[in-house]
XYZ file of C-alpha atoms in Angstrom:
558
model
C 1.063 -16.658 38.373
C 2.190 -19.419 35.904
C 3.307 -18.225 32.855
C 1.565 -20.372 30.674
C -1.493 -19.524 32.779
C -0.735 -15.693 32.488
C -0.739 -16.604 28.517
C -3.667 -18.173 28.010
C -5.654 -15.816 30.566
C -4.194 -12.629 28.359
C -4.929 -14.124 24.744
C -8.913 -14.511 26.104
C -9.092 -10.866 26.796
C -10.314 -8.292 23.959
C -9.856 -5.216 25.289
C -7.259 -3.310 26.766
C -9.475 -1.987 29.531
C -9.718 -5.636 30.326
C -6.411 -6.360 29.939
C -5.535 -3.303 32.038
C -7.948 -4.787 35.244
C -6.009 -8.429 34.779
C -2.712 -6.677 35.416
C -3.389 -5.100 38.204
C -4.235 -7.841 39.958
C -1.164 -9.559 39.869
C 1.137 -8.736 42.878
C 4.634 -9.193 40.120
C 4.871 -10.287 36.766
C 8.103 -11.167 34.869
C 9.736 -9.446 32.120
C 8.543 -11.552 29.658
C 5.108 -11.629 31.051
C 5.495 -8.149 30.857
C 6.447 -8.265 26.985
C 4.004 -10.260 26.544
C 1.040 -8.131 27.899
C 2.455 -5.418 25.815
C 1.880 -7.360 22.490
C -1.383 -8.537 23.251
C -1.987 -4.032 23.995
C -0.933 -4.130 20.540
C -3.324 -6.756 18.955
C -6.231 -5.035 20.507
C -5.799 -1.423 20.001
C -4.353 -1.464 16.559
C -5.918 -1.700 13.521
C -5.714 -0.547 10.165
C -6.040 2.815 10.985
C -3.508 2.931 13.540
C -4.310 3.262 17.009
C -8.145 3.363 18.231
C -7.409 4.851 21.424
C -4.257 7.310 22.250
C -5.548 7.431 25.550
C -4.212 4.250 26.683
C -1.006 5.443 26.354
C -1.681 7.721 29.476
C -2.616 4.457 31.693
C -1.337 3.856 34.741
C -0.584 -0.039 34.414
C 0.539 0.654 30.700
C 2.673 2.978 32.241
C 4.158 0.428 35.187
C 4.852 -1.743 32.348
C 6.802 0.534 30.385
C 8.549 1.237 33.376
C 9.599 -2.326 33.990
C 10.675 -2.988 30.350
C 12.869 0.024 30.392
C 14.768 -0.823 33.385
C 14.921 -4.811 33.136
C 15.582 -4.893 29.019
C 18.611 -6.626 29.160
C 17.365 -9.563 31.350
C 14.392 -9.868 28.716
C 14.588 -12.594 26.787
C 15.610 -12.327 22.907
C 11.889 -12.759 21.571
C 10.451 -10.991 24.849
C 12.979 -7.796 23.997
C 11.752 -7.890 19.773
C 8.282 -8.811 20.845
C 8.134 -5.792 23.053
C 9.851 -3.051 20.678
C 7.473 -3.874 18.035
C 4.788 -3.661 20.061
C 5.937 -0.288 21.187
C 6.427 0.693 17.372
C 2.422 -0.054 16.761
C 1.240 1.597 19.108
C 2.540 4.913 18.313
C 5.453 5.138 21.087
C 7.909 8.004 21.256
C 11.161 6.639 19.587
C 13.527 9.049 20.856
C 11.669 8.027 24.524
C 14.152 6.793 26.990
C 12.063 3.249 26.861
C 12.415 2.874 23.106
C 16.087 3.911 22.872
C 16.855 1.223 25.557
C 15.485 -1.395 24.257
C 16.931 -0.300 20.545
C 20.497 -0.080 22.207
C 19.740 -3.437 24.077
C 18.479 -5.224 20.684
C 21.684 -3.801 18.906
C 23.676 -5.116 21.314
C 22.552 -8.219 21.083
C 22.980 -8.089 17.151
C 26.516 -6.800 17.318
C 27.264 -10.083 19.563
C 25.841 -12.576 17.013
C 23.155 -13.344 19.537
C 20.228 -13.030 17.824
C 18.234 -16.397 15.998
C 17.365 -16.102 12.343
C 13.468 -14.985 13.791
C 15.171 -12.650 15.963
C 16.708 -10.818 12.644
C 13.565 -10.763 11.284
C 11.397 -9.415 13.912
C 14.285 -6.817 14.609
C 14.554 -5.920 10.798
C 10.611 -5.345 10.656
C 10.634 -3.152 13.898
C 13.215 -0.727 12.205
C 11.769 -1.011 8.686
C 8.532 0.282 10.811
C 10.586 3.371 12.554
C 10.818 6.888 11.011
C 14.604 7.265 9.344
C 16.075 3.397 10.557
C 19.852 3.205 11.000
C 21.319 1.660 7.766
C 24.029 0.740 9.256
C 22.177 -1.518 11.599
C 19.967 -2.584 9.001
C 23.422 -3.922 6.939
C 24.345 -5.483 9.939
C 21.234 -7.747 10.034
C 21.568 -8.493 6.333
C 25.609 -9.615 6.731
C 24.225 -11.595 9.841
C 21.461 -13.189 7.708
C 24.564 -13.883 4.826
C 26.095 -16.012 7.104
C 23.449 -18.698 6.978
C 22.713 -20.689 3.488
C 19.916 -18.183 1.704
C 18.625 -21.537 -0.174
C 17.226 -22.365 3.259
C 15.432 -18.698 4.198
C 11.886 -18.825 4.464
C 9.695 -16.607 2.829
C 9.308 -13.998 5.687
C 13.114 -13.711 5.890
C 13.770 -13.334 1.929
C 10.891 -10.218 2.101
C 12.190 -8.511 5.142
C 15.928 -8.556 3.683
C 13.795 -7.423 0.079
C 12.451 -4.585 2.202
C 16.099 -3.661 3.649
C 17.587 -3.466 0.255
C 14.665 -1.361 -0.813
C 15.866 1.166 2.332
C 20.027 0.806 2.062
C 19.240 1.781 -2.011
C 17.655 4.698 -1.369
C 21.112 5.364 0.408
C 22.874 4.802 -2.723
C 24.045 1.357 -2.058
C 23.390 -1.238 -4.601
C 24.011 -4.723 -3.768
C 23.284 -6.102 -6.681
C 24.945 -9.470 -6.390
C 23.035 -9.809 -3.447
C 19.900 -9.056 -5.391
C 20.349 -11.704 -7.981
C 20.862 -14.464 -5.668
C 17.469 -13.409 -3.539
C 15.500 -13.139 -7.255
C 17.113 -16.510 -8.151
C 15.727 -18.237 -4.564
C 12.161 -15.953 -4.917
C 11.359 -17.776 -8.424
C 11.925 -21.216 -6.605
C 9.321 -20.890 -3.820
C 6.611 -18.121 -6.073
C 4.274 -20.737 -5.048
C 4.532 -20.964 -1.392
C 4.132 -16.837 -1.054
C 1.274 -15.102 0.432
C -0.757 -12.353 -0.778
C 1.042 -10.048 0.764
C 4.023 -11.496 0.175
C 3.813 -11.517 -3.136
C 2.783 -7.606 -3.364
C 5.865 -6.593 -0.769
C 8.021 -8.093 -3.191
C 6.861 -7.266 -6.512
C 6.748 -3.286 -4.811
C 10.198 -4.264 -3.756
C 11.316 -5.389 -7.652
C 10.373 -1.667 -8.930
C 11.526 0.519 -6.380
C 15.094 -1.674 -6.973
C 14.563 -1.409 -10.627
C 14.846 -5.024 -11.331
C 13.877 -4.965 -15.054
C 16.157 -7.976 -15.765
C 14.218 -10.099 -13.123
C 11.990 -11.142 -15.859
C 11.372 -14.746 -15.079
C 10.423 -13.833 -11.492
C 8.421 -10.689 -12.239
C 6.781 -12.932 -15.233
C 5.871 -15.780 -12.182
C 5.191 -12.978 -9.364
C 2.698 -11.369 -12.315
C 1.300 -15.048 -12.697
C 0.742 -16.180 -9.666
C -0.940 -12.923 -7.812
C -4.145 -14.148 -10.276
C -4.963 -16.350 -7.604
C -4.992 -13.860 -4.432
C -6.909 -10.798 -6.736
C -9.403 -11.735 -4.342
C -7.315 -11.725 -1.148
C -5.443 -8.977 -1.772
C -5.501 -5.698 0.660
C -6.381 -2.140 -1.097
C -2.528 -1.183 -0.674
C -1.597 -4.459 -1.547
C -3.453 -4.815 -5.261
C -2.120 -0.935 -5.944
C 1.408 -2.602 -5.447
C 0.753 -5.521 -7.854
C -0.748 -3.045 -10.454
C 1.897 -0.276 -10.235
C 4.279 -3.607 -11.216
C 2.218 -4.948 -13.895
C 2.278 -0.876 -15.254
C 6.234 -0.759 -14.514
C 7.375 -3.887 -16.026
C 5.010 -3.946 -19.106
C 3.487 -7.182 -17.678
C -0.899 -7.627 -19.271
C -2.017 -11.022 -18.619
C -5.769 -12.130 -19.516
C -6.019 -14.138 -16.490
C -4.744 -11.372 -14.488
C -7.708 -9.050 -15.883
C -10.353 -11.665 -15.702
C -9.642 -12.061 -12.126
C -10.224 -7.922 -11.677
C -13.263 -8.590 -13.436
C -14.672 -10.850 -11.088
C -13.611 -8.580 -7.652
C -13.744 -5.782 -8.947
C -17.716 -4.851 -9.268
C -18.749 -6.784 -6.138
C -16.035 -5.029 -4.135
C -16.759 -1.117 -5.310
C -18.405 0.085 -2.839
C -15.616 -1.120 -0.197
C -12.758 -0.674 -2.215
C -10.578 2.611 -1.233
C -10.864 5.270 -3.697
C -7.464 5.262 -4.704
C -7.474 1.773 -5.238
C -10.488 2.396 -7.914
C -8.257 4.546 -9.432
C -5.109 2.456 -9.930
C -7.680 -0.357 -11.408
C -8.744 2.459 -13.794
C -5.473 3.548 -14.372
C -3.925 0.469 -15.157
C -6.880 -0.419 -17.713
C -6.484 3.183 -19.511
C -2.492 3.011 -19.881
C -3.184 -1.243 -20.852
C -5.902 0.197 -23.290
C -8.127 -2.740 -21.511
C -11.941 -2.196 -21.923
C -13.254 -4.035 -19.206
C -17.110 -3.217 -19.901
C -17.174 -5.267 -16.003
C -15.153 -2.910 -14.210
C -15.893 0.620 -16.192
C -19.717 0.171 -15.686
C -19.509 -0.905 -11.599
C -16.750 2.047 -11.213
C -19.472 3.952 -13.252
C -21.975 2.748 -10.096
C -19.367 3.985 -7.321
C -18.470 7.447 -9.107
C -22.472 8.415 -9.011
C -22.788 7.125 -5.276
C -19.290 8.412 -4.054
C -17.922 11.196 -6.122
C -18.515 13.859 -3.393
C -15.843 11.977 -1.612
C -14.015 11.958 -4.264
C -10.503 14.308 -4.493
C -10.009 16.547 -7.774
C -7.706 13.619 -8.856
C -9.316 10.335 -8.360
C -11.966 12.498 -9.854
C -10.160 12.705 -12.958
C -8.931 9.302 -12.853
C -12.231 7.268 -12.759
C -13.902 9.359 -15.731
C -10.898 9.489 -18.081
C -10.623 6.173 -18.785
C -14.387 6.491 -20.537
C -13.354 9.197 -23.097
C -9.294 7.437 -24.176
C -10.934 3.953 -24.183
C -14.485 5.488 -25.831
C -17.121 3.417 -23.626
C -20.576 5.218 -22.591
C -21.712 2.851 -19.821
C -25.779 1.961 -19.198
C -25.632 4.490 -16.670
C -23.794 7.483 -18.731
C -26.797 10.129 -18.064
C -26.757 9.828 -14.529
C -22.672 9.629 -14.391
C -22.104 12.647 -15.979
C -25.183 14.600 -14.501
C -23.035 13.708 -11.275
C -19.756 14.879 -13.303
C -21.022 18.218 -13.505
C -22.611 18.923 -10.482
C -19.277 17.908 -8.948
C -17.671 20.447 -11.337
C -20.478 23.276 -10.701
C -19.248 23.058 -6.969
C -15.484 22.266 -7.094
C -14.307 23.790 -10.109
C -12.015 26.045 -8.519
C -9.882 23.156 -6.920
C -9.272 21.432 -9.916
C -5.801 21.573 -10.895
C -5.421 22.994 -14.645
C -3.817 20.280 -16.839
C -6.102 17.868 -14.632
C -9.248 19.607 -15.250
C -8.000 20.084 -19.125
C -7.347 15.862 -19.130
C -11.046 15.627 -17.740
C -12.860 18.113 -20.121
C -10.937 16.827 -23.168
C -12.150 12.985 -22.056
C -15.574 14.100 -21.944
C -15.772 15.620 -25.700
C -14.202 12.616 -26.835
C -16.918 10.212 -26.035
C -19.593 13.210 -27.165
C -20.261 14.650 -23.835
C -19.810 18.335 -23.905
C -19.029 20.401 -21.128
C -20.497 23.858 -22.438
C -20.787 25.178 -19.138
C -17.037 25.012 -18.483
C -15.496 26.118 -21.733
C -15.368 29.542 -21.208
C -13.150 29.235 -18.000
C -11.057 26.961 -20.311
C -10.484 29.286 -23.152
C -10.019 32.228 -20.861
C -6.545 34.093 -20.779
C -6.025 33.646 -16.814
C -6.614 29.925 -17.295
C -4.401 29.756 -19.926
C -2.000 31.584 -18.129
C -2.392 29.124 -15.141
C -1.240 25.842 -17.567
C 1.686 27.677 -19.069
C 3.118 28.250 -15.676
C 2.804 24.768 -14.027
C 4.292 21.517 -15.678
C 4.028 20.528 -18.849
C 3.252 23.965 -19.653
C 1.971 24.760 -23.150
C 3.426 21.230 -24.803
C 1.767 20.598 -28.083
C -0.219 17.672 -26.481
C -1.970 20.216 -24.366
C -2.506 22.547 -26.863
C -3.967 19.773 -29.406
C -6.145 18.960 -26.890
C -7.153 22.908 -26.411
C -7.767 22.871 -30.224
C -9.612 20.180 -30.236
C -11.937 21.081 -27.487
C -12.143 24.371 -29.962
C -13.170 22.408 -32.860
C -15.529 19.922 -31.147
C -17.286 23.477 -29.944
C -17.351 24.672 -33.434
C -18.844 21.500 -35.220
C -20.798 20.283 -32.799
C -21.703 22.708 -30.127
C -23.004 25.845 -32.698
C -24.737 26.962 -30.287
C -21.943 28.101 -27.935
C -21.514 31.449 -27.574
C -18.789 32.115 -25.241
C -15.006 33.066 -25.293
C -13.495 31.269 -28.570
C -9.636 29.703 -28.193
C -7.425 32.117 -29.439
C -5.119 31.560 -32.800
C -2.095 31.520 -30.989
C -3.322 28.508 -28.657
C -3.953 26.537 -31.588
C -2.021 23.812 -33.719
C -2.040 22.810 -37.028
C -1.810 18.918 -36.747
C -3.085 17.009 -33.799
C -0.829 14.145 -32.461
C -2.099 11.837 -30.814
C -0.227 8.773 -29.025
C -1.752 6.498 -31.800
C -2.854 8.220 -34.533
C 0.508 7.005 -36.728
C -1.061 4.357 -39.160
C -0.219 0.814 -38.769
C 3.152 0.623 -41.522
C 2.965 -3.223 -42.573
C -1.288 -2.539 -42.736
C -0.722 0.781 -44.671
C 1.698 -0.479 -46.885
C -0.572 -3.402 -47.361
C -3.785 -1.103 -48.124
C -1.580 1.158 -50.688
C -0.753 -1.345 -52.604
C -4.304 -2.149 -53.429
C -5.422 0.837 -53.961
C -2.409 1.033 -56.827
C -3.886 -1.865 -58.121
C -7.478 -0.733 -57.961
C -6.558 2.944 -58.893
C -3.503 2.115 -62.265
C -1.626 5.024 -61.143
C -0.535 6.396 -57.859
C -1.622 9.854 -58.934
C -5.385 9.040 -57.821
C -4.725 9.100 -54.110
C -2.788 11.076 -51.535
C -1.160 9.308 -48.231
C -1.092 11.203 -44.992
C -2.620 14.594 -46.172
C -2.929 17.395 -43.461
C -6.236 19.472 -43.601
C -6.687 22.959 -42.494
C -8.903 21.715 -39.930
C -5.850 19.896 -37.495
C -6.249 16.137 -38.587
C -3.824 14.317 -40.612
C -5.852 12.037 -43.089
C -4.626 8.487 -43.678
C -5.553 8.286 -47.415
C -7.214 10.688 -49.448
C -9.542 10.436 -52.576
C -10.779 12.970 -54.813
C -13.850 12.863 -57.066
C -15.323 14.934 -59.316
C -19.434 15.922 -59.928
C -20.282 12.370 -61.551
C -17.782 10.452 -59.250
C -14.569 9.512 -61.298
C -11.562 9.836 -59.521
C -9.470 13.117 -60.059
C -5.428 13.446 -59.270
C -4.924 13.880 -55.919
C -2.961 17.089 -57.162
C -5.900 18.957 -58.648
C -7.730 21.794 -57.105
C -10.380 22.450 -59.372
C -13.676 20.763 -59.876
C -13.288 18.705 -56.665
C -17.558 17.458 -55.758
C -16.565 14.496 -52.893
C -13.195 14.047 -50.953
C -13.180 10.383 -49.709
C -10.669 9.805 -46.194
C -9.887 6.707 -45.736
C -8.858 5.979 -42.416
C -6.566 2.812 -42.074
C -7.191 1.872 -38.413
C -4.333 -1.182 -37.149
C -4.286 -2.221 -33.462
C -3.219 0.282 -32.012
C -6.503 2.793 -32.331
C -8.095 0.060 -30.950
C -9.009 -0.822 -27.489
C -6.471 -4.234 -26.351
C -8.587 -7.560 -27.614
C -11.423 -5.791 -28.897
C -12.977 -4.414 -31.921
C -13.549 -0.942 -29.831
C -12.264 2.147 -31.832
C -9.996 4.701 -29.052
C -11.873 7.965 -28.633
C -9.221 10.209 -30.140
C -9.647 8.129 -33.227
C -13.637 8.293 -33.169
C -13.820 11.811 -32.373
C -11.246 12.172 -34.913
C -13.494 10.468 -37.955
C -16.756 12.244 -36.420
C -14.946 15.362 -36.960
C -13.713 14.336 -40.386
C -17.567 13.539 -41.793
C -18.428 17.058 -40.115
C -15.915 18.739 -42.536
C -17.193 17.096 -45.441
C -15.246 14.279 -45.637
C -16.971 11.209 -46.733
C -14.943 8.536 -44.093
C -14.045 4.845 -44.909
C -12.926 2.668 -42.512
C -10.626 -0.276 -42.615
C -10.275 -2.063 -39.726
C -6.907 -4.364 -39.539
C -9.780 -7.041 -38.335
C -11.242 -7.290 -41.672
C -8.606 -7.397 -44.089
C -6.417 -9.556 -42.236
C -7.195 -12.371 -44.358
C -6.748 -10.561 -47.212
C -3.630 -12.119 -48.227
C -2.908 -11.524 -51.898
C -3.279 -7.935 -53.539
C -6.094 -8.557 -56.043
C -8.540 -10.086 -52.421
C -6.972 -5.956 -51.213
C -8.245 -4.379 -54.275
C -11.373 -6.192 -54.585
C -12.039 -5.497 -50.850
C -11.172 -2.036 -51.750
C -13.121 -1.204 -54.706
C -16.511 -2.697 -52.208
C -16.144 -0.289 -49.395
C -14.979 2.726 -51.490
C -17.242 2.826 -54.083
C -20.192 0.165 -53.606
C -22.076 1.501 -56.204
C -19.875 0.247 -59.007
C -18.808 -3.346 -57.621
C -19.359 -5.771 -59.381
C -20.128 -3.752 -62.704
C -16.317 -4.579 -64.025
């Protein structure tokens, strides 16, 4: 038959038992017929799952085909030969079988003789790149070959395959950074021109080569994957968020484009793609009411699917980043039948993370404390990493204290003294300096003398306050000093930026549970947001500012 007849026959059929009955009616076929038919196996019985049907592999045609390739491979063509090994490499083909390590040897041969087309060194390159432990040596070979033409003129599927090569010869220990510099330099030319996949391979490629001085092309990579949020495959948006996490990159645009694919996608999306999305909003401190409230949907539909971890990473995000969504009572209803049934499998620091999310954000997980406060348990987070840091044990003693003011009704095991700290630090509980320094001097002017108020006082009860204000029975200020005679203690809590969520007037959880603890101790708390004194930008506007949230009752009275 024709060749171009064989073609267009093959590329109508859409099944490889069809394909299968075409082939055997054909009295000879050439090699690159052959290849040919192989490929189009390929694009039939692969998908993203791998291969639908193992079977096939046990075919008797598949099997006279194999047999021809093998034997004929070096009067194949150059893109019959690559076409062939790569389809060989999808669909799950031995490569230590004889077949495979002929036509490797032939393609290598072939490379070693300079015969091989730019496409060639491609299609070769992605074939080993595909292959369980490549050859790096080869894989040099096809980057010194691709050297030898002008890089200015590669096209984008050549500048990500050598991207992906580098990405293999590093983990080798070879560095070729010169190399690197002149591929970043040509990437930031043609940004516009990549694909969405593209674009993902080689921002994944950037971190794994530790290319934190690429910032102009990681800045336009960052920029220009807004526009294929949409487009993007589950692995492929993990690879663009694990960038924007590893290079420090937050964009609006970028999380306004999450917000519109994100909640008509949930119920598609992988699981561990959900994740990263939450992930990357907790560690950004982005409250994306959009995406926490559909994710809040596809936990109460799909946690039983759910593993301990991605467990743990679509509910944490609520307690750090202190959002209840509309449908809180029915997510953690599902939260804790998932616990009541796969408690046991939890990992400890991750079921610790979870628990301590929940209390921040006044959910209270009663029914689970006792395992948590229990010597065996405790036992169980010393011994696997980080142990028994002091960030795990603030967050035991604050579990302990959120059970003591607001659970009184618990009655099981209690955390023991020696599990307990003194101070509880948080990431960003430190005050803002310029905002503190800035609220200090007020007060000094509001108070006379710095006597009246204490800065960054440690109760008994684990919290550092930011300010402190003592008053006696009919409400004139005492010396911080003094002991005796003290009716009201005012804590003022100077809140900058950072204990708020990114953009938003949002208060973290550690800082809310922190000031709903405070008032629970007897604490009479008064906030002051960086958002409202901002303005403020003389000392007397502080102190008169001041003097009206601390004590309303006597502004404007001189």
């Amino acid at each position: 038959m024709d060749e171009q007849l064989f073609f267009k026959k093959l590329n109508n059929l859409c099944t490889s038992k069809d394909i299968f009955y075409f082939l055997s009616s054909l009295e000879v076929m050439s090699d690159t017929m052959a290849a040919r038919a192989l490929q189009r196996i390929s694009e039939v019985e692969v998908d993203d799952n791998g291969l639908k049907n193992p079977a096939l592999l046990e075919n008797d045609v598949f099997r006279a085909l194999c047999f021809q390739l093998e034997f004929e491979s070096s009067k194949l063509s150059n893109t019959g030969l690559l076409n062939a090994l790569q389809a060989l490499i999808k669909l799950c083909v031995d490569p230590q079988s004889t077949l495979m390590t002929s036509l490797l040897s032939e393609s290598e041969e072939r490379l070693g003789r300079g015969q091989l087309t730019a496409e060639n060194l491609c299609s070769l390159g992605e074939s080993l790149l595909e292959m369980e432990g490549p050859s790096c040596a080869t894989l040099e070979q096809i980057v010194n070959h691709m050297q030898e033409r002008d890089i200015e003129r590669w096209s984008p599927r050549e500048v990500v395959m050598v991207y992906k090569i580098l990405q293999v010869t590093a983990r080798e220990g070879k560095q070729c950074q010169n190399l690197l510099n002149r591929l970043n330099s040509v990437t930031f030319r043609t940004v516009s021109q990549l694909s969405p996949n593209f674009t993902s391979v080689i921002l994944n490629s950037l971190v794994v080569l530790r290319q934190t001085r690429a910032v102009l092309l990681v800045t336009a990579l960052c920029k220009h994957s807004v526009k294929h949020v949409p487009y993007f495959t589950d692995h492929e948006l993990v690879n663009v968020l694990e960038a924007f996490l590893y290079f420090g990159q937050k964009l609006q645009i970028f999380t306004e484009a999450l917000e519109r694919h994100v909640p008509g996608s949930i119920l598609t999306m992988h699981p561990q793609t959900v994740s990263k999305v939450m992930h990357y909003c907790c560690k950004k401190m982005i409250l994306s009411k959009p995406i926490f409230d559909a994710v809040a949907e596809g936990f109460i539909s799909s946690a039983d699917r759910l593993t301990t971890d991605q467990i743990a990473t679509y509910i944490i995000p609520f307690g750090t980043l202190n959002y209840l969504p509309p449908s809180a009572s029915s997510l953690f209803r599902k939260l804790e039948a998932v616990l009541h049934t796969r408690l046991r499998h939890f990992q400890p620091h991750t079921l610790l993370n979870l628990l301590h999310s929940c209390v921040l954000i006044q959910h209270y997980p009663i029914n689970f404390l006792p395992k948590i406060f229990s010597p065996y348990f405790l036992q169980k987070l010393q011994a696997q990493p980080p142990g028994l840091n002091r960030v795990v044990m603030s967050q035991l003693t604050q579990l302990f204290l959120t059970v003591t003011l607001e659970c009184p009704f618990y009655e099981g095991p209690k955390l023991l003294s020696k599990y307990q700290v003194k101070a509880c630090p948080m990431p960003h509980s430190s005050p803002d300096v310029h905002l503190f320094k800035r609220v200090k001097t007020g007060l000094l002017y509001l108070l006379k003398k710095r006597i009246y108020f204490a800065s960054e006082v440690s109760t008994p009860n684990f919290y550092v306050v930011d300010i402190e204000i003592k008053l006696d029975e009919e409400g004139l200020v005492l010396p911080a000093a003094q002991l005796e005679e003290v009716h009201r203690r005012i804590a003022l809590c100077v809140d900058g930026q950072n204990r708020f969520c990114a953009h938003s007037h949002n208060l973290l959880g550690e800082e809310a549970i922190k000031q709903r603890h405070l008032q629970l101790l007897g604490y009479e708390v008064v906030q002051i947001p960086f958002f409202e004194v901002e303005s403020l930008h003389n000392t007397r506007k502080m102190a008169d500012y001041l003097h009206r949230k601390i004590f309303p009752c006597t502004y404007g009275l001189g």
